[in-house]
mmCIF file of C-alpha atoms and ligand atoms in Angstrom:
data_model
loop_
_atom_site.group_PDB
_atom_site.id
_atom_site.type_symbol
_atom_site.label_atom_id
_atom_site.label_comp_id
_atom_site.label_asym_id
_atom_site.label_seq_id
_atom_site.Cartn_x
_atom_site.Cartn_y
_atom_site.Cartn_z
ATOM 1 C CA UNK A 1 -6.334 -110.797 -96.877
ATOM 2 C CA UNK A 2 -6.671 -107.212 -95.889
ATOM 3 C CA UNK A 3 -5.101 -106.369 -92.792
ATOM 4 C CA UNK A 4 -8.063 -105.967 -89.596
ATOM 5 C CA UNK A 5 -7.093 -103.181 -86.674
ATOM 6 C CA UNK A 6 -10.511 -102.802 -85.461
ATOM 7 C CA UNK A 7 -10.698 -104.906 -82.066
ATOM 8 C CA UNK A 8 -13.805 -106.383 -80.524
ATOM 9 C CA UNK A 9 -14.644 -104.796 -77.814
ATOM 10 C CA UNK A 10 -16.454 -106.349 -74.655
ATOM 11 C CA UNK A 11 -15.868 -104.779 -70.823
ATOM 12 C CA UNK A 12 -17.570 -104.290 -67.327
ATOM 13 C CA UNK A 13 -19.789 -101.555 -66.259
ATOM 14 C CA UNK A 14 -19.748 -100.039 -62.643
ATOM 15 C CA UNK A 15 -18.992 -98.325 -59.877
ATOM 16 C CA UNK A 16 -16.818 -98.826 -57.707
ATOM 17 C CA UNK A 17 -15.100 -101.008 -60.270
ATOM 18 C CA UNK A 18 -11.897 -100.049 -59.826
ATOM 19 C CA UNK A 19 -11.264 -103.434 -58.318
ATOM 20 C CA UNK A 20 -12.374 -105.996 -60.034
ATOM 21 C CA UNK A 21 -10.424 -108.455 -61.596
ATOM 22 C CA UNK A 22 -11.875 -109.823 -64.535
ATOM 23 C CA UNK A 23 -10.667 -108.042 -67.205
ATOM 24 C CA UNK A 24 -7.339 -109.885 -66.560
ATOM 25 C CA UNK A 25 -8.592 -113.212 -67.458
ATOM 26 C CA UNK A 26 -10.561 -112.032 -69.952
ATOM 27 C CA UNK A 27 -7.467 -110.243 -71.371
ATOM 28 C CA UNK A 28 -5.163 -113.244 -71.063
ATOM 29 C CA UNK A 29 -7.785 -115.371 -72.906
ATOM 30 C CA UNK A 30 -8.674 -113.423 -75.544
ATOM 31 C CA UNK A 31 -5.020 -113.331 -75.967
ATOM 32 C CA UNK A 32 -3.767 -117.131 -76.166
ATOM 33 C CA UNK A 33 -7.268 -118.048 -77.972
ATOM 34 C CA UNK A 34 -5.470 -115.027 -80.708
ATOM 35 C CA UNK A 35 -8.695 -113.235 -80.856
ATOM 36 C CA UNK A 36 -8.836 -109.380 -81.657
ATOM 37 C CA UNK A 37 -10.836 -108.624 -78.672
ATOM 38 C CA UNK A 38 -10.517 -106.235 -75.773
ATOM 39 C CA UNK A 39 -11.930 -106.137 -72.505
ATOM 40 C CA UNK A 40 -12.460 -102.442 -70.566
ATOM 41 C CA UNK A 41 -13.243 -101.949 -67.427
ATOM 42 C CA UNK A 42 -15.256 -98.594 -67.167
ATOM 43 C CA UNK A 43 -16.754 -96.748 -64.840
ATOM 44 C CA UNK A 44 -20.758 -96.011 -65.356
ATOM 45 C CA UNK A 45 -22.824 -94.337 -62.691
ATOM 46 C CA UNK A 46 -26.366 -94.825 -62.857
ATOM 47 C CA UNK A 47 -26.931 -90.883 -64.244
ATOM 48 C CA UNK A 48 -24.625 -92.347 -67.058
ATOM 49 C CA UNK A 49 -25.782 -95.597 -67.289
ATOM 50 C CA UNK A 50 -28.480 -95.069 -70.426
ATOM 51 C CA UNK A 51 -25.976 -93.686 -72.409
ATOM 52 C CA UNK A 52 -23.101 -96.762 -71.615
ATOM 53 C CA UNK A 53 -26.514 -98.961 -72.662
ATOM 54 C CA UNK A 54 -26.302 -96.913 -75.767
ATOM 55 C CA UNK A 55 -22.623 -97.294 -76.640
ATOM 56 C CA UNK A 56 -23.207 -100.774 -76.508
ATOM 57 C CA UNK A 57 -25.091 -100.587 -80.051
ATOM 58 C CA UNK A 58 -23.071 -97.428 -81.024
ATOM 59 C CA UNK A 59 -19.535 -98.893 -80.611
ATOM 60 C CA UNK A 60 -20.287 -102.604 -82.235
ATOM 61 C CA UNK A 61 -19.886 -104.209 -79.314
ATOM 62 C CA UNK A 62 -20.050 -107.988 -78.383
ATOM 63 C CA UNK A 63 -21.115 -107.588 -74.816
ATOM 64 C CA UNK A 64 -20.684 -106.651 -71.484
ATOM 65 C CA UNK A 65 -20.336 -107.756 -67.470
ATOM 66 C CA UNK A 66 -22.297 -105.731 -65.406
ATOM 67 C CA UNK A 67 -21.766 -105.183 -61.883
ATOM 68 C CA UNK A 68 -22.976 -102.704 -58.695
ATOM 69 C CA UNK A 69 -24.553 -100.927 -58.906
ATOM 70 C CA UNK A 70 -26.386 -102.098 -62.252
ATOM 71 C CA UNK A 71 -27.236 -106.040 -62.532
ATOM 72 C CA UNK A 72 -30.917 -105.102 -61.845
ATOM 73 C CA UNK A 73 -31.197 -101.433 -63.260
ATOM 74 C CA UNK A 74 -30.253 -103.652 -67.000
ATOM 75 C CA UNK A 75 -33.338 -105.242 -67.290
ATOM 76 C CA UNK A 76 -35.597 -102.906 -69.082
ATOM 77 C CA UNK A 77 -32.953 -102.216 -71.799
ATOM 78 C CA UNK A 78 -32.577 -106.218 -72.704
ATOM 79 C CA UNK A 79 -34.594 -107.952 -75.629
ATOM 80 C CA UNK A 80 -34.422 -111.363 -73.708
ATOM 81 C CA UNK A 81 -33.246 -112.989 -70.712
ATOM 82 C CA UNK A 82 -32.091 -116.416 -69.711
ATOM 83 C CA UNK A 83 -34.463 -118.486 -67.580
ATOM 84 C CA UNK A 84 -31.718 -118.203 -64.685
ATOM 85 C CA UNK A 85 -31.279 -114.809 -64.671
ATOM 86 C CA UNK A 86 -35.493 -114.225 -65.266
ATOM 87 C CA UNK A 87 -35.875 -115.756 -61.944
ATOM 88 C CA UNK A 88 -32.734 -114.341 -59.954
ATOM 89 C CA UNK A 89 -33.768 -110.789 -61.260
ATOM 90 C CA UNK A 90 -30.361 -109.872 -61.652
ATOM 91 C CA UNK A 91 -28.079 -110.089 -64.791
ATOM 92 C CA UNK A 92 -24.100 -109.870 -64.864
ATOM 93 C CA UNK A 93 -23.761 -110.223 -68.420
ATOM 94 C CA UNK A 94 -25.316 -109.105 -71.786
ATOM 95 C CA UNK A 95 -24.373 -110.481 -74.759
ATOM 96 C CA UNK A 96 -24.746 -108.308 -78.482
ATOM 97 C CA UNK A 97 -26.782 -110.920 -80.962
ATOM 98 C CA UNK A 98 -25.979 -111.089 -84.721
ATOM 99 C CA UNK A 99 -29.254 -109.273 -85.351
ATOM 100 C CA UNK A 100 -28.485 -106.586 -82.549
ATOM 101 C CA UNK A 101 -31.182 -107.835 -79.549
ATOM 102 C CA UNK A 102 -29.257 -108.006 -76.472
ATOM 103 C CA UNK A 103 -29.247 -110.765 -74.216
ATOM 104 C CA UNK A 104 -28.973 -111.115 -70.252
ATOM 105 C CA UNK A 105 -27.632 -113.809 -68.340
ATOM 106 C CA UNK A 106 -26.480 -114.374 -64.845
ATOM 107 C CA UNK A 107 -22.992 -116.345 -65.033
ATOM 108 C CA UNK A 108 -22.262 -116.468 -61.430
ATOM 109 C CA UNK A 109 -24.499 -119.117 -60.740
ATOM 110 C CA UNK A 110 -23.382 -121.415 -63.807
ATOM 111 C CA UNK A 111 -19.643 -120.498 -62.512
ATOM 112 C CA UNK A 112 -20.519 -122.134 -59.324
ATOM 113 C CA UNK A 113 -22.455 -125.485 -60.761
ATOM 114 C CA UNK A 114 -19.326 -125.809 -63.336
ATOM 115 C CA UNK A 115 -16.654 -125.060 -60.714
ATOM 116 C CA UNK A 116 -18.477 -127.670 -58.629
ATOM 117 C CA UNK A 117 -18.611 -130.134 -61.129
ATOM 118 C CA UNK A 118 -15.100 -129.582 -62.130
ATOM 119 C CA UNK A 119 -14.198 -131.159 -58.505
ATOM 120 C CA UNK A 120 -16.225 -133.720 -58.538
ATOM 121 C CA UNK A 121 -19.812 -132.809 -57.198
ATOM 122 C CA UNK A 122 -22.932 -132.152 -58.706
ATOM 123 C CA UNK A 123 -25.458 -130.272 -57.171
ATOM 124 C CA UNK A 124 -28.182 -133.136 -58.555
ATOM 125 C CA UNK A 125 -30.253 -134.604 -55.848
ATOM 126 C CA UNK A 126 -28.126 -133.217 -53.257
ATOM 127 C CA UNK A 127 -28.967 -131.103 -49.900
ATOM 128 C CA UNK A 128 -27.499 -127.885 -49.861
ATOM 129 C CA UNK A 129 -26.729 -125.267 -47.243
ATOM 130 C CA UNK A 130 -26.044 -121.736 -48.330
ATOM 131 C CA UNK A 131 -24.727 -118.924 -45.730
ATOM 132 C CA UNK A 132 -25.837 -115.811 -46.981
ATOM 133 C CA UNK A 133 -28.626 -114.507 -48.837
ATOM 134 C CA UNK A 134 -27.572 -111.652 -50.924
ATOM 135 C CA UNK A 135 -26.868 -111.552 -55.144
ATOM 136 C CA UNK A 136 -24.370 -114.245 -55.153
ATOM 137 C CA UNK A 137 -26.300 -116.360 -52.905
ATOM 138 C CA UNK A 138 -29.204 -115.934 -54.645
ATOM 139 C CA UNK A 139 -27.365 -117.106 -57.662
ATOM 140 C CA UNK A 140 -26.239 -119.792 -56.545
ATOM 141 C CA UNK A 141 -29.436 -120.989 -54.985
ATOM 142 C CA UNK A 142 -31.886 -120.393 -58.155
ATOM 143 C CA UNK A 143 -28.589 -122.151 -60.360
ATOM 144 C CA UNK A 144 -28.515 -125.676 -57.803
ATOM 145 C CA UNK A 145 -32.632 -125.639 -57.498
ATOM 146 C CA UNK A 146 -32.355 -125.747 -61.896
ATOM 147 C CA UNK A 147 -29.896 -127.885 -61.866
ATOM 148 C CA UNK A 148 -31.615 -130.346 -59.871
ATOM 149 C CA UNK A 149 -30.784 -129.641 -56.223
ATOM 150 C CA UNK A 150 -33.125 -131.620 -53.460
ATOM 151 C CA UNK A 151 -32.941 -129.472 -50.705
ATOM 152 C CA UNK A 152 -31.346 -125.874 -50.216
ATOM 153 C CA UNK A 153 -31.500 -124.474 -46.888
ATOM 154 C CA UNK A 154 -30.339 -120.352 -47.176
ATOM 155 C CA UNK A 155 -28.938 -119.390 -43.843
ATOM 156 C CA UNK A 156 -28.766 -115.529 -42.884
ATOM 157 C CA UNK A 157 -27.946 -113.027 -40.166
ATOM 158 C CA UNK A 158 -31.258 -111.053 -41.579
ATOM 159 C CA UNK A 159 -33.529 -113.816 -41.531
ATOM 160 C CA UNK A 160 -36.375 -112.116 -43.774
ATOM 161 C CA UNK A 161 -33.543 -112.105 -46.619
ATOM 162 C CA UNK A 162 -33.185 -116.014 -46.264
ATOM 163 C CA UNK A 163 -36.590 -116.510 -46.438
ATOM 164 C CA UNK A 164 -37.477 -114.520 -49.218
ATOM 165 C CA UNK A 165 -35.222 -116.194 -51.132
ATOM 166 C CA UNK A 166 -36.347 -119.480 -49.838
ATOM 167 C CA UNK A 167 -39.812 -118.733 -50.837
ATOM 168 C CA UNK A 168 -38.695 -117.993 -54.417
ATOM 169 C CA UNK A 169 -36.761 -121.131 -54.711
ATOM 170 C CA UNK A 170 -39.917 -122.931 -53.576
ATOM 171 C CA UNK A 171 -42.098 -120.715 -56.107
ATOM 172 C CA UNK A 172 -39.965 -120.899 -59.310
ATOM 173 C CA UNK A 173 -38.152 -123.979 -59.105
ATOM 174 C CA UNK A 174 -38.914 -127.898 -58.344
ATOM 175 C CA UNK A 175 -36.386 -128.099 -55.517
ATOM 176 C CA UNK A 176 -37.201 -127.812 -51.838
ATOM 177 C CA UNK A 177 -36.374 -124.985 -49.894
ATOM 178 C CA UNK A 178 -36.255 -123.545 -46.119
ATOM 179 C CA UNK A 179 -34.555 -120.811 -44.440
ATOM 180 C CA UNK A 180 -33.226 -120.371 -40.836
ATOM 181 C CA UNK A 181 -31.865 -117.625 -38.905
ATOM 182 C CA UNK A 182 -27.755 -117.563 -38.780
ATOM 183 C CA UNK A 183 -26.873 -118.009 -34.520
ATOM 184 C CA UNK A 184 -23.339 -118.080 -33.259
ATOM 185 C CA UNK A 185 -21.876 -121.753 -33.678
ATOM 186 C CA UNK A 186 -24.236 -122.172 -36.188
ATOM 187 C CA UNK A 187 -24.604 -126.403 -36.751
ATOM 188 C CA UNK A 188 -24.445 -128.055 -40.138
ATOM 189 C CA UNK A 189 -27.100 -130.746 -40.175
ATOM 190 C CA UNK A 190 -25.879 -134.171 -40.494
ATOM 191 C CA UNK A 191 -27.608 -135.371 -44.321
ATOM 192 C CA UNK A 192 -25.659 -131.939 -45.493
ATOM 193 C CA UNK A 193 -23.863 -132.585 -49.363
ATOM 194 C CA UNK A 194 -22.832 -129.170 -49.847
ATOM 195 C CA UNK A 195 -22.204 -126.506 -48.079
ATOM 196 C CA UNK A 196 -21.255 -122.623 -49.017
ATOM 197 C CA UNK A 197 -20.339 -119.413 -47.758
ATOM 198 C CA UNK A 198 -21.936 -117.131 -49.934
ATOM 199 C CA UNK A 199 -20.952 -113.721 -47.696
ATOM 200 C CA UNK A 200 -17.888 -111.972 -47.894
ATOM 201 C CA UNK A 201 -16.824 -113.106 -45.072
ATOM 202 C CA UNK A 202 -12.741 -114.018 -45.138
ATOM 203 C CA UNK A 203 -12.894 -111.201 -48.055
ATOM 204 C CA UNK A 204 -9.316 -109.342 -48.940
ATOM 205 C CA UNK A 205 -8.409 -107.437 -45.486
ATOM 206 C CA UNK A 206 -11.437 -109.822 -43.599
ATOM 207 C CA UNK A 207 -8.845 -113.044 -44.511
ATOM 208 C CA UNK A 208 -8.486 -113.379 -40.584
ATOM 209 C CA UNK A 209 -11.928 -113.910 -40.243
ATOM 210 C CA UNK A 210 -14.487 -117.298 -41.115
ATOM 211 C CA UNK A 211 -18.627 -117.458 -40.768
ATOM 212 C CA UNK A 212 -19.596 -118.314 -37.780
ATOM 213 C CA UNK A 213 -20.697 -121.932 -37.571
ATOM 214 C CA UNK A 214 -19.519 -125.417 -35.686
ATOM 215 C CA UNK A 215 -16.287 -126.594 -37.489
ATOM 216 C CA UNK A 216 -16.649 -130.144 -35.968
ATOM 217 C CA UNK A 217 -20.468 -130.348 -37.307
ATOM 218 C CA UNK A 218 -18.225 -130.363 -40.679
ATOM 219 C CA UNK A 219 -17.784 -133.986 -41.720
ATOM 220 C CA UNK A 220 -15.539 -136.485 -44.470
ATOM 221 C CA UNK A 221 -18.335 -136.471 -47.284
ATOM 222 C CA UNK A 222 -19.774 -133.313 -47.504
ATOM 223 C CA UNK A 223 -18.523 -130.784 -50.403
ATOM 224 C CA UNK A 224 -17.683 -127.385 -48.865
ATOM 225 C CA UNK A 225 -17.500 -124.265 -51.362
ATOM 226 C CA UNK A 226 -16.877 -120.447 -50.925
ATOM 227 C CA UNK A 227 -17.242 -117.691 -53.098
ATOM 228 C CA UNK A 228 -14.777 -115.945 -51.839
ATOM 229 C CA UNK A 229 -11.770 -115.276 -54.335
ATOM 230 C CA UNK A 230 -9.021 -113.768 -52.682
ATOM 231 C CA UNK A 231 -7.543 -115.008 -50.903
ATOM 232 C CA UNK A 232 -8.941 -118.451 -52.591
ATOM 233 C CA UNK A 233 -7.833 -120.619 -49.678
ATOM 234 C CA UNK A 234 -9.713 -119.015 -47.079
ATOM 235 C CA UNK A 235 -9.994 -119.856 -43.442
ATOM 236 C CA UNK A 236 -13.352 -121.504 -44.017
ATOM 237 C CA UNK A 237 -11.865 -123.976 -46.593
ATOM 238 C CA UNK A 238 -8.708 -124.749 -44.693
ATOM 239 C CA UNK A 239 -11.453 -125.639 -41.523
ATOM 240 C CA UNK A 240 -13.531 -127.605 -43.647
ATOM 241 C CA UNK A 241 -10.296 -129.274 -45.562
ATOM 242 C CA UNK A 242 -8.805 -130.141 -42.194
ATOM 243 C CA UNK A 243 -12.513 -132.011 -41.581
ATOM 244 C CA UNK A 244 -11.709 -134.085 -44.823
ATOM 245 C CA UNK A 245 -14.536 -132.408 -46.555
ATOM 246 C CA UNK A 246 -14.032 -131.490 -50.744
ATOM 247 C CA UNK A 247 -13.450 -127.878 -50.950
ATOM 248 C CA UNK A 248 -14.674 -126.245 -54.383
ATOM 249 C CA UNK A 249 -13.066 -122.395 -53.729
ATOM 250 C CA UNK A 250 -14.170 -118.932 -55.338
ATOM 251 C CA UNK A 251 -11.148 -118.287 -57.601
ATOM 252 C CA UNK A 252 -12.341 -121.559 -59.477
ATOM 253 C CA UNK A 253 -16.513 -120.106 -59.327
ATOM 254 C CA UNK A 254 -14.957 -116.843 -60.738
ATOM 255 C CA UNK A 255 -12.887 -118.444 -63.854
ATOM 256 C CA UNK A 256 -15.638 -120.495 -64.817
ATOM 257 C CA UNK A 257 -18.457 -117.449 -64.734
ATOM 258 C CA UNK A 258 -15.488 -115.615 -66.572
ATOM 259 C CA UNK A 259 -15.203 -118.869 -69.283
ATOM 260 C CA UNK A 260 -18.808 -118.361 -70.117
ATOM 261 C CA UNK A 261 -18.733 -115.031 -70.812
ATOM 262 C CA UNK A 262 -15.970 -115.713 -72.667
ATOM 263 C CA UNK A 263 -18.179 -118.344 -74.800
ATOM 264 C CA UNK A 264 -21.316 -116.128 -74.802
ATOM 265 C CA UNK A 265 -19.034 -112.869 -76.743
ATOM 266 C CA UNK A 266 -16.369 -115.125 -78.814
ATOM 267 C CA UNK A 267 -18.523 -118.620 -79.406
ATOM 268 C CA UNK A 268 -15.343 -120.679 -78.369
ATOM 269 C CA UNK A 269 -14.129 -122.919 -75.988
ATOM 270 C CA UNK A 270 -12.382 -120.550 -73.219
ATOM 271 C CA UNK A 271 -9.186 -121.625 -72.214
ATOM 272 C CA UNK A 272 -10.014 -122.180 -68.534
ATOM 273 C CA UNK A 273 -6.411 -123.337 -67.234
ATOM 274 C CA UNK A 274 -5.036 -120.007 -68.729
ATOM 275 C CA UNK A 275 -7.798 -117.769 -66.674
ATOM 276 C CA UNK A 276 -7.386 -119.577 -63.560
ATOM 277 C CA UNK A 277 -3.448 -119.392 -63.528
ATOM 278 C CA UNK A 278 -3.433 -116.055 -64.618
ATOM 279 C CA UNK A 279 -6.372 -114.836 -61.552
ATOM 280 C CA UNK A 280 -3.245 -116.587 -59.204
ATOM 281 C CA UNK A 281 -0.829 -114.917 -60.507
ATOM 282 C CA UNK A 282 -2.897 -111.326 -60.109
ATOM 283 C CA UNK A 283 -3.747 -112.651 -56.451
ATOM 284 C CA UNK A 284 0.324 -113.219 -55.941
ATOM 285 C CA UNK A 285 -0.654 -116.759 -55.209
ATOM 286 C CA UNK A 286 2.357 -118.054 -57.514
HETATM 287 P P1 NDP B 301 -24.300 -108.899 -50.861
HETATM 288 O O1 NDP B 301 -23.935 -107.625 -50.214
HETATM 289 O O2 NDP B 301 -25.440 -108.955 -51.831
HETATM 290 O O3 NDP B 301 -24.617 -109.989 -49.702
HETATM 291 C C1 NDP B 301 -23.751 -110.185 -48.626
HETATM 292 C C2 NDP B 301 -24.258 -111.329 -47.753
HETATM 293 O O4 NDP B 301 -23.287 -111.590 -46.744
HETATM 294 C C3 NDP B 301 -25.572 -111.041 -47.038
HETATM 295 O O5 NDP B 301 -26.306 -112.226 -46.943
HETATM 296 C C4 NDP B 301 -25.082 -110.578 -45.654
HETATM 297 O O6 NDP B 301 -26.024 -110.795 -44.622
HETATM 298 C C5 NDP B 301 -23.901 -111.494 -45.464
HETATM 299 N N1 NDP B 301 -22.918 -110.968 -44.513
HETATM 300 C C6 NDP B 301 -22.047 -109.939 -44.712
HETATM 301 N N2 NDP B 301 -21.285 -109.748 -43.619
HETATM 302 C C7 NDP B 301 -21.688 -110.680 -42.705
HETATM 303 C C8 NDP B 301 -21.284 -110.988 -41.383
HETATM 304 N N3 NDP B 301 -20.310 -110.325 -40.784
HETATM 305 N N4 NDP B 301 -21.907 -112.006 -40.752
HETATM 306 C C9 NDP B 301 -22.898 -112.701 -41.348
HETATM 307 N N5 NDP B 301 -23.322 -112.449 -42.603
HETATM 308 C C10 NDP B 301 -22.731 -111.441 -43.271
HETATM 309 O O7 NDP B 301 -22.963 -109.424 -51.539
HETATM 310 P P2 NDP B 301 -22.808 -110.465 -52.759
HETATM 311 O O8 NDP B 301 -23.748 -111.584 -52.553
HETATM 312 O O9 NDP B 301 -22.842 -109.720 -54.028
HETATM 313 O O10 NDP B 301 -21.294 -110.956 -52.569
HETATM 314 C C11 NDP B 301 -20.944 -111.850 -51.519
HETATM 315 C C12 NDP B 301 -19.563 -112.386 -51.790
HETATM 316 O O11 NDP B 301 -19.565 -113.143 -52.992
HETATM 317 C C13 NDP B 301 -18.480 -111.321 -51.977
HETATM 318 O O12 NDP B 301 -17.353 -111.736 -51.230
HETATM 319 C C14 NDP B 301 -18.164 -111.383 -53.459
HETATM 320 O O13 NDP B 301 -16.843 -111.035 -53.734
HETATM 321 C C15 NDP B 301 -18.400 -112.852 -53.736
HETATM 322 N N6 NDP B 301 -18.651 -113.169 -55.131
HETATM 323 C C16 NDP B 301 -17.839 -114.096 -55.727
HETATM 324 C C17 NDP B 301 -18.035 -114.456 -57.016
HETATM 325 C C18 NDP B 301 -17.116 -115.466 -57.638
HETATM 326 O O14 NDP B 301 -17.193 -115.645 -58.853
HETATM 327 N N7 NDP B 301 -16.303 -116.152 -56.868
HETATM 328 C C19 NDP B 301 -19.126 -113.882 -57.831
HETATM 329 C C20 NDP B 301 -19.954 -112.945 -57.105
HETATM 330 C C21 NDP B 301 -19.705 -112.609 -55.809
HETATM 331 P P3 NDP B 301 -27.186 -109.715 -44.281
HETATM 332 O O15 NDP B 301 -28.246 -109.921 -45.321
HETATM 333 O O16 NDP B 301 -27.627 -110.083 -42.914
HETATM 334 O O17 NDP B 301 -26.544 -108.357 -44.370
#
């Protein structure tokens, strides 16, 4: 067979995006999976970003992340979107179909429901309390309500945030939904399943720090879950851990949103064990 040197090529647009990690367990995949396929991480500012749009078509390629400041400025340019990322208004990944449409999805909710599932909990007829209402949150939220969710209660400093996105989970979705204003020693309600921080709260240099709420109000059964990577044992999770509560972290949440966009560009399996270890051993957590 006649020898192939043209790679695949998929990548992340944005600004700052000097920092983000995924393009080394994208890498590492692509690698032991022996697919031809690269993953860039480029910088596109918005007076660039119809012209990265373009390369998309011009360069052959299978898809792309997107993240700030473009997950809602993509919209327009897509052919279709998924029904998640229709109703979060906000896509992190478009994917390059065999007849050249693009497609938007939003994998950071799906991350979350798979890393959640991959510990044991399902967000199915559960009660759910989210702290923050920003993209991630909002992600989250829209992916528990499809996915079955009873209750989700969105808990933010900015109250108007949490109930806006409230009022769309109520609007767009079959789950319930209410919002309160986040107060110092906030109090998780007893009937809670599963809670999350969903700010970047504990975030890189922030590690000393955890979201304001009761610790004690934390009990045995509930499922606690933060999105935030690194460090992936954060302050929260040790709290709720010492409470004897499940902890789902963010390092897991970020694998599995990278897995699927591994899926969506290759159409295989993505070796998940390989993504996580490898976002560790970035973190210096072997
Ligand atoms: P946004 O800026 O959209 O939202 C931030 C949220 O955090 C807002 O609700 C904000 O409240 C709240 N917040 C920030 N600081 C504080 C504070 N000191 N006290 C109380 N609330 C605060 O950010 P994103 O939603 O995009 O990202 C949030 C986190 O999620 C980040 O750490 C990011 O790294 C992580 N993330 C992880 C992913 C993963 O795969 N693990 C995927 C995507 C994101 P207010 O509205 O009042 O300002």
């Amino acid at each position: 067979m006649e020898k192939n040197y043209r790679a695949e090529l998929t990548g992340v647009f944005g600004d700052p995006v000097e920092g983000n990690p995924t393009g080394v367990m994208e890498e590492a995949a692509y690698e032991a999976m022996g697919l031809n396929y690269r993953y860039i991480t480029m910088k596109v500012t918005p007076e660039g970003f119809p012209d990265a749009m373009k390369a998309i078509r011009a360069l052959h390629m299978k898809g792309v992340n997107l993240t700030m400041p473009h997950k809602i400025a993509v919209i327009p340019y897509l052919d279709e979107l998924s029904e998640a990322a229709s109703i979060i208004g906000a896509v992190n990944a478009v994917v390059v179909r065999e007849d050249g449409s693009l497609f938007g999805e939003n994998t950071d909710g799906k991350g979350f429901v798979e890393a959640l599932l991959r510990y044991g909990s399902h967000p199915e007829g559960k009660n759910i309390m989210i702290l923050g209402a920003g993209g991630a949150a909002r992600a989250i939220a829209v992916e528990c309500a499809l996915a079955g969710a009873a209750k989700i209660t969105v808990v933010n400093r900015t109250v108007s945030k949490a109930r806006e996105l409230a009022d769309l989970i109520l609007a767009k979705t079959n789950a319930e939904a209410g919002s309160l204003a986040w107060t110092p020693g906030l109090e998780i309600p007893d009937g809670t399943d599963i809670l999350i921080n969903a700010t970047c709260i504990g975030l890189g240099n922030d590690r000393a720090n955890k979201p304001d709420i009761r610790y004690e109000t934390i009990t045995p059964n509930m499922t606690v879950s933060d999105v935030v990577f690194n460090p992936s044992d954060t302050l929260f999770l040790q709290e709720a851990s010492r409470r004897g509560a499940q902890t789902v972290n963010g390092l897991g949440m970020l694998a599995c949103q990278g897995a699927r966009n591994f899926t969506l560009w290759t159409g295989a399996e993505a070796p998940l064990d390989i993504m996580i270890k490898k976002l560790r051993e970035e973190f210096g957590e072997v």
